[in-house]
């Protein structure tokens, strides 16, 4: 087992695990959130408090939004909010602990589309924050710099680009390096960081998005982490119970002739469907303005079948990429990311209205004929 390389838990705070199953009132239809320069790159829904958490990428804050009342609040972070080069991109709500995972990361690798992995300071500009929205307190602030440095020592490759994370069934968090190197970090419930997987075999990044890894999820029924191997054009799974990560390639079928391989900016495994048998992959470069590609499994992600795509073509999303999807109560949404509003890619413009596009019926139309079943909770 790799040694712990940094403990950054805050004294006196701990994760409390919940077994409660909560459901929120049904919600559907396109939603528009009004907030100057919100620019959410990722988001997640709290099914106990019925609140939506959105990462305000360029403000480096998190919005807490009630879709039922349209009220909003902003979470700020000293030393991060409104400070370059931080972005707040990855957001993941953990229903087991009632906490939010937040990626406060060096934005330079994303602004440069992977060309600049040293533009910030890799020794200080990448954190995973675990935040308790009920007590409004930080559980831990995990520094990813030692992990990035250890991956470089093990592989000889300098990487950067920390964004999405997931949580397993016992409160560990996992995140990955997007550009330049292939590595996964494991963060304990107390904020201790270790290198869980690293290799110098990175493959050949695709020409439209040079990331090595992309969107990831935790599939609770099989205790697997599923991650997008963008350089390999496929999904990999990892057994979350393993002391060290070992990738297994998912056998994938059904691709159309014009499909160049999986490259998910974000990944969603909606609880809407029994056994979480569906994956929604945010492919920013597939189609005219990006698409959500849809996959289904019948064997806990040993294999996956491509079922089709949903274009990011709603008029309200014009000029965006579909960087993330989210389940709000019983419904599924695209969150368009307007990455070209600013003077250069992935910088803020002056937009004030940010839509979430309801795609529930379109996803159902692809997955139900293939055997997926809507959970009774959401019928």
Coordinates of C-alpha atoms in Angstrom, one line a residue:
X1 CA 0.0 0.0 0.0
X2 CA 1.3 3.4 -0.9
X3 CA 2.2 5.6 2.1
X4 CA 0.0 8.5 3.1
X5 CA 1.7 11.7 1.7
X6 CA -0.3 14.5 3.3
X7 CA -2.8 14.7 6.1
X8 CA -4.9 17.8 5.9
X9 CA -8.0 17.1 8.0
X10 CA -9.3 19.9 10.2
X11 CA -9.3 19.0 13.9
X12 CA -12.6 18.2 15.6
X13 CA -14.5 17.4 12.4
X14 CA -15.5 14.0 11.2
X15 CA -17.7 12.3 8.6
X16 CA -21.0 10.8 9.9
X17 CA -22.5 8.1 7.7
X18 CA -26.2 8.1 7.0
X19 CA -28.3 5.2 5.8
X20 CA -31.4 7.3 5.2
X21 CA -33.1 7.1 1.9
X22 CA -34.6 10.5 1.0
X23 CA -36.6 11.6 -2.1
X24 CA -37.4 15.0 -3.2
X25 CA -40.7 16.2 -4.9
X26 CA -40.8 15.5 -8.6
X27 CA -39.1 18.2 -10.7
X28 CA -39.0 18.6 -14.5
X29 CA -38.7 21.1 -17.3
X30 CA -35.8 23.3 -18.4
X31 CA -34.5 25.5 -15.6
X32 CA -32.7 28.9 -15.9
X33 CA -30.5 30.1 -13.1
X34 CA -29.7 33.9 -13.0
X35 CA -26.4 34.7 -11.5
X36 CA -23.6 36.9 -12.9
X37 CA -20.6 34.9 -14.1
X38 CA -21.8 31.6 -12.6
X39 CA -20.4 29.4 -15.3
X40 CA -21.0 26.0 -13.7
X41 CA -18.5 23.4 -15.1
X42 CA -19.9 20.7 -12.9
X43 CA -22.7 20.2 -10.4
X44 CA -24.6 17.7 -8.2
X45 CA -27.9 17.3 -6.4
X46 CA -28.5 16.7 -2.7
X47 CA -31.4 14.4 -2.5
X48 CA -31.9 14.9 1.3
X49 CA -32.0 18.7 1.4
X50 CA -33.3 18.9 -2.2
X51 CA -30.6 21.4 -3.1
X52 CA -28.3 21.7 -6.2
X53 CA -24.6 22.5 -5.7
X54 CA -22.9 24.2 -8.7
X55 CA -19.2 25.0 -9.1
X56 CA -18.8 28.6 -10.2
X57 CA -15.7 27.8 -12.2
X58 CA -14.2 31.3 -12.6
X59 CA -15.4 32.8 -9.3
X60 CA -14.1 29.8 -7.4
X61 CA -17.2 29.6 -5.3
X62 CA -20.0 27.0 -4.9
X63 CA -23.7 28.0 -5.4
X64 CA -26.3 26.3 -3.3
X65 CA -29.5 26.5 -5.3
X66 CA -33.1 25.4 -4.5
X67 CA -34.8 24.5 -7.8
X68 CA -38.2 24.5 -6.1
X69 CA -38.0 28.1 -4.7
X70 CA -35.3 29.4 -7.0
X71 CA -33.4 30.8 -4.0
X72 CA -29.6 30.7 -3.9
X73 CA -26.6 31.1 -1.6
X74 CA -22.9 31.3 -2.3
X75 CA -20.1 29.3 -0.5
X76 CA -16.8 31.1 -0.5
X77 CA -13.3 29.8 0.4
X78 CA -10.6 32.0 1.9
X79 CA -7.4 32.0 -0.1
X80 CA -9.3 30.5 -3.1
X81 CA -12.4 32.5 -4.1
X82 CA -11.7 35.1 -6.7
X83 CA -8.0 34.3 -6.7
X84 CA -6.0 33.3 -9.8
X85 CA -5.3 30.6 -10.9
X86 CA -8.1 28.8 -9.0
X87 CA -11.1 27.2 -10.7
X88 CA -13.8 25.4 -8.8
X89 CA -14.9 22.7 -11.3
X90 CA -15.4 19.3 -9.8
X91 CA -18.5 18.9 -7.5
X92 CA -19.7 15.7 -6.0
X93 CA -22.4 15.2 -3.3
X94 CA -21.9 12.2 -1.1
X95 CA -25.3 11.0 0.2
X96 CA -23.6 8.6 2.7
X97 CA -22.1 11.5 4.6
X98 CA -24.2 14.4 3.5
X99 CA -21.0 16.3 2.4
X100 CA -19.8 17.9 -0.8
X101 CA -16.5 17.1 -2.6
X102 CA -15.2 20.3 -4.2
X103 CA -12.2 20.6 -6.6
X104 CA -10.4 23.9 -6.2
X105 CA -7.7 23.6 -8.8
X106 CA -5.1 25.2 -11.0
X107 CA -7.0 26.5 -14.0
X108 CA -4.0 26.9 -16.3
X109 CA -4.1 23.4 -17.7
X110 CA -7.7 23.8 -18.7
X111 CA -7.3 27.3 -20.2
X112 CA -4.4 26.0 -22.3
X113 CA -6.3 22.7 -23.2
X114 CA -3.5 20.7 -21.6
X115 CA -0.5 22.6 -23.1
X116 CA 0.5 24.3 -19.8
X117 CA 0.7 22.0 -16.8
X118 CA 3.1 24.2 -14.9
X119 CA 1.5 27.7 -15.4
X120 CA 0.2 27.9 -11.8
X121 CA 2.1 26.3 -8.9
X122 CA 1.7 22.5 -8.7
X123 CA 3.0 22.7 -5.2
X124 CA 0.1 24.7 -3.9
X125 CA -2.8 25.2 -6.4
X126 CA -4.8 21.9 -6.3
X127 CA -7.1 21.0 -3.4
X128 CA -10.0 18.7 -2.8
X129 CA -12.2 20.2 -0.2
X130 CA -14.8 18.2 1.8
X131 CA -17.6 20.5 2.9
X132 CA -20.5 19.9 5.2
X133 CA -23.4 22.1 4.0
X134 CA -25.5 21.5 7.1
X135 CA -22.9 22.8 9.6
X136 CA -21.4 25.1 6.9
X137 CA -17.9 23.9 7.8
X138 CA -14.9 22.4 6.0
X139 CA -14.3 18.8 7.0
X140 CA -10.9 18.7 5.3
X141 CA -8.8 20.5 2.7
X142 CA -6.6 17.9 1.0
X143 CA -3.5 19.1 -0.8
X144 CA -2.9 17.3 -4.1
X145 CA 0.6 18.6 -4.7
X146 CA 2.5 15.7 -3.0
X147 CA 0.4 13.3 -5.1
X148 CA 1.3 15.1 -8.4
X149 CA 4.9 15.1 -7.3
X150 CA 4.9 11.4 -6.4
X151 CA 3.3 10.4 -9.7
X152 CA 6.1 12.3 -11.4
X153 CA 8.7 10.5 -9.4
X154 CA 7.1 7.1 -10.1
X155 CA 6.5 7.6 -13.9
X156 CA 8.9 10.4 -15.0
X157 CA 5.8 12.3 -16.3
X158 CA 4.6 15.8 -15.1
X159 CA 0.9 16.0 -15.0
X160 CA -1.7 18.5 -13.8
X161 CA -5.4 19.2 -14.1
X162 CA -7.3 18.1 -11.1
X163 CA -11.1 18.2 -11.4
X164 CA -13.7 15.5 -10.8
X165 CA -13.9 13.2 -7.8
X166 CA -16.0 10.4 -6.4
X167 CA -16.6 8.8 -3.0
X168 CA -16.8 5.1 -2.2
X169 CA -19.0 3.3 0.3
X170 CA -16.7 3.9 3.3
X171 CA -16.0 7.6 2.7
X172 CA -12.8 7.6 0.7
X173 CA -12.6 10.0 -2.2
X174 CA -10.8 9.6 -5.5
X175 CA -9.6 12.0 -8.1
X176 CA -7.3 11.9 -11.1
X177 CA -4.8 13.8 -13.2
X178 CA -6.3 15.0 -16.5
X179 CA -3.2 16.0 -18.5
X180 CA 0.3 14.7 -19.0
X181 CA 0.3 11.7 -16.7
X182 CA -1.9 8.9 -15.6
X183 CA -2.6 8.8 -11.9
X184 CA -5.3 8.3 -9.3
X185 CA -5.3 9.7 -5.8
X186 CA -7.1 8.2 -2.9
X187 CA -8.2 10.5 0.0
X188 CA -9.2 9.1 3.3
X189 CA -12.3 10.3 5.2
X190 CA -9.9 12.4 7.3
X191 CA -8.2 14.0 4.3
X192 CA -5.0 11.9 4.0
X193 CA -3.8 11.6 0.4
X194 CA -2.1 8.6 -1.2
X195 CA -1.2 7.6 -4.7
X196 CA -3.6 4.8 -5.5
X197 CA -2.6 4.2 -9.1
X198 CA 0.1 5.5 -11.4
X199 CA 1.7 4.3 -14.6
X200 CA 4.0 5.7 -17.4
X201 CA 1.8 4.0 -20.0
X202 CA -0.4 6.9 -21.0
X203 CA -1.4 6.0 -24.5
X204 CA -2.0 8.6 -27.3
X205 CA -4.3 11.5 -26.4
X206 CA -6.9 12.2 -29.0
X207 CA -6.5 15.4 -31.1
X208 CA -9.7 17.1 -30.0
X209 CA -9.1 16.7 -26.3
X210 CA -5.6 15.8 -25.1
X211 CA -6.7 14.6 -21.6
X212 CA -5.5 11.2 -20.3
X213 CA -8.4 10.6 -17.9
X214 CA -11.9 12.2 -17.9
X215 CA -15.1 11.9 -16.0
X216 CA -15.5 9.3 -13.3
X217 CA -18.3 7.8 -11.1
X218 CA -18.6 5.3 -8.3
X219 CA -21.0 2.4 -9.0
X220 CA -22.2 1.3 -5.6
X221 CA -23.9 -2.0 -6.6
X222 CA -20.6 -3.4 -7.8
X223 CA -18.2 -1.3 -5.6
X224 CA -16.4 -0.2 -8.7
X225 CA -14.9 3.2 -9.7
X226 CA -15.6 3.8 -13.4
X227 CA -13.3 6.3 -15.1
X228 CA -13.0 7.6 -18.7
X229 CA -9.7 6.6 -20.3
X230 CA -9.8 9.4 -22.9
X231 CA -6.5 8.4 -24.4
X232 CA -7.7 4.9 -24.9
X233 CA -11.2 5.8 -26.0
X234 CA -12.8 3.5 -23.4
X235 CA -14.0 3.0 -19.8
X236 CA -11.8 1.5 -17.1
X237 CA -13.1 0.1 -13.8
X238 CA -11.2 -0.2 -10.5
X239 CA -12.2 -2.3 -7.5
X240 CA -12.7 0.2 -4.7
X241 CA -11.9 -2.5 -2.1
X242 CA -8.4 -3.0 -3.5
X243 CA -5.4 -1.7 -1.6
X244 CA -4.0 -0.4 -4.9
X245 CA -5.9 0.5 -8.0
X246 CA -5.7 -2.0 -10.9
X247 CA -7.6 -1.0 -14.1
X248 CA -9.9 -3.4 -15.9
X249 CA -11.0 -2.4 -19.4
X250 CA -14.8 -2.4 -20.0
X251 CA -15.8 -4.4 -23.1
X252 CA -17.6 -1.9 -25.3
X253 CA -19.9 -2.6 -28.2
X254 CA -22.4 -0.9 -30.5
X255 CA -20.4 2.1 -31.6
X256 CA -21.4 3.8 -34.9
X257 CA -18.9 4.1 -37.7
X258 CA -18.2 7.8 -37.1
X259 CA -17.5 7.4 -33.4
X260 CA -13.8 8.0 -32.4
X261 CA -13.8 6.7 -28.9
X262 CA -15.1 7.7 -25.4
X263 CA -13.9 11.1 -24.2
X264 CA -16.1 12.2 -21.3
X265 CA -15.7 15.6 -19.8
X266 CA -18.2 14.5 -17.2
X267 CA -19.8 11.2 -16.3
X268 CA -23.2 10.5 -14.6
X269 CA -24.5 7.2 -13.4
X270 CA -28.1 8.2 -12.6
X271 CA -30.0 6.5 -9.8
X272 CA -33.2 7.0 -11.9
X273 CA -32.5 3.5 -13.4
X274 CA -32.4 0.3 -11.4
X275 CA -28.9 -0.9 -10.5
X276 CA -27.6 2.3 -12.0
X277 CA -27.2 0.5 -15.3
X278 CA -26.9 3.7 -17.4
X279 CA -24.0 6.0 -18.0
X280 CA -24.3 9.6 -19.4
X281 CA -21.0 10.7 -21.0
X282 CA -20.5 14.5 -21.7
X283 CA -18.6 14.5 -25.0
X284 CA -17.7 18.1 -25.7
X285 CA -16.4 17.4 -29.2
X286 CA -18.9 14.8 -30.5
X287 CA -21.3 16.4 -33.0
X288 CA -21.7 20.0 -33.9
X289 CA -21.9 21.4 -30.4
X290 CA -21.2 18.4 -28.2
X291 CA -23.4 15.5 -27.2
X292 CA -24.3 13.3 -24.3
X293 CA -23.5 9.7 -25.3
X294 CA -25.5 7.0 -23.6
X295 CA -24.3 3.6 -22.5
X296 CA -26.0 0.7 -20.6
X297 CA -24.7 -2.4 -18.9
X298 CA -26.5 -5.7 -17.9
X299 CA -23.5 -7.1 -15.9
X300 CA -22.3 -4.3 -13.5
X301 CA -20.0 -2.7 -16.1
X302 CA -18.0 -5.7 -17.1
X303 CA -19.3 -4.7 -20.5
X304 CA -21.2 -1.7 -21.9
X305 CA -23.3 -1.1 -25.0
X306 CA -23.5 2.3 -26.8
X307 CA -27.1 3.2 -27.3
X308 CA -26.9 6.6 -29.0
X309 CA -26.4 10.2 -28.4
X310 CA -28.4 13.3 -27.4
X311 CA -27.2 16.5 -29.1
X312 CA -26.5 19.7 -27.1
X313 CA -28.7 21.6 -29.5
X314 CA -31.2 23.4 -27.4
X315 CA -31.4 27.1 -28.5
X316 CA -30.7 28.1 -24.9
X317 CA -27.4 26.2 -25.0
X318 CA -26.1 27.9 -28.2
X319 CA -22.3 28.5 -28.0
X320 CA -21.8 25.9 -25.2
X321 CA -20.4 22.5 -24.6
X322 CA -22.3 19.9 -22.5
X323 CA -19.6 19.6 -19.8
X324 CA -21.9 17.8 -17.2
X325 CA -25.2 16.2 -16.6
X326 CA -27.1 16.0 -13.4
X327 CA -30.1 14.2 -11.9
X328 CA -32.5 16.6 -10.1
X329 CA -35.1 14.5 -8.2
X330 CA -36.6 12.3 -10.9
X331 CA -35.2 14.2 -14.0
X332 CA -32.0 14.4 -16.0
X333 CA -30.4 17.5 -17.2
X334 CA -27.5 18.8 -19.4
X335 CA -25.6 21.6 -17.8
X336 CA -24.2 23.7 -20.8
X337 CA -20.8 25.3 -20.1
X338 CA -20.2 28.5 -22.1
X339 CA -16.4 28.0 -22.4
X340 CA -15.8 30.6 -25.2
X341 CA -17.6 33.6 -23.7
X342 CA -14.3 35.1 -22.5
X343 CA -11.4 36.6 -24.4
X344 CA -9.7 33.2 -24.5
X345 CA -11.0 29.7 -24.1
X346 CA -12.2 28.7 -20.6
X347 CA -12.3 32.2 -19.1
X348 CA -15.3 34.2 -17.9
X349 CA -17.5 36.4 -20.0
X350 CA -20.3 38.5 -18.8
X351 CA -23.2 36.0 -19.0
X352 CA -25.9 36.2 -16.3
X353 CA -28.4 33.4 -17.4
X354 CA -27.4 29.7 -17.2
X355 CA -29.8 27.1 -18.4
X356 CA -30.2 23.4 -17.4
X357 CA -31.8 21.5 -20.2
X358 CA -34.2 18.6 -19.3
X359 CA -33.3 15.5 -21.4
X360 CA -35.2 12.9 -19.3
X361 CA -37.5 11.8 -22.1
X362 CA -34.7 11.6 -24.6
X363 CA -32.6 9.3 -22.3
X364 CA -35.6 7.2 -21.5
X365 CA -36.2 6.7 -25.3
X366 CA -32.7 5.3 -25.7
X367 CA -32.4 3.1 -22.6
X368 CA -35.9 1.7 -21.9
X369 CA -36.2 -0.3 -25.2
X370 CA -32.8 -1.8 -24.4
X371 CA -34.0 -3.2 -21.0
X372 CA -33.3 -0.4 -18.5
X373 CA -35.9 0.0 -15.8
X374 CA -36.9 3.2 -14.1
X375 CA -36.6 2.8 -10.3
X376 CA -40.0 2.8 -8.5
X377 CA -38.7 5.7 -6.5
X378 CA -38.8 7.9 -9.6
X379 CA -42.0 6.5 -11.2

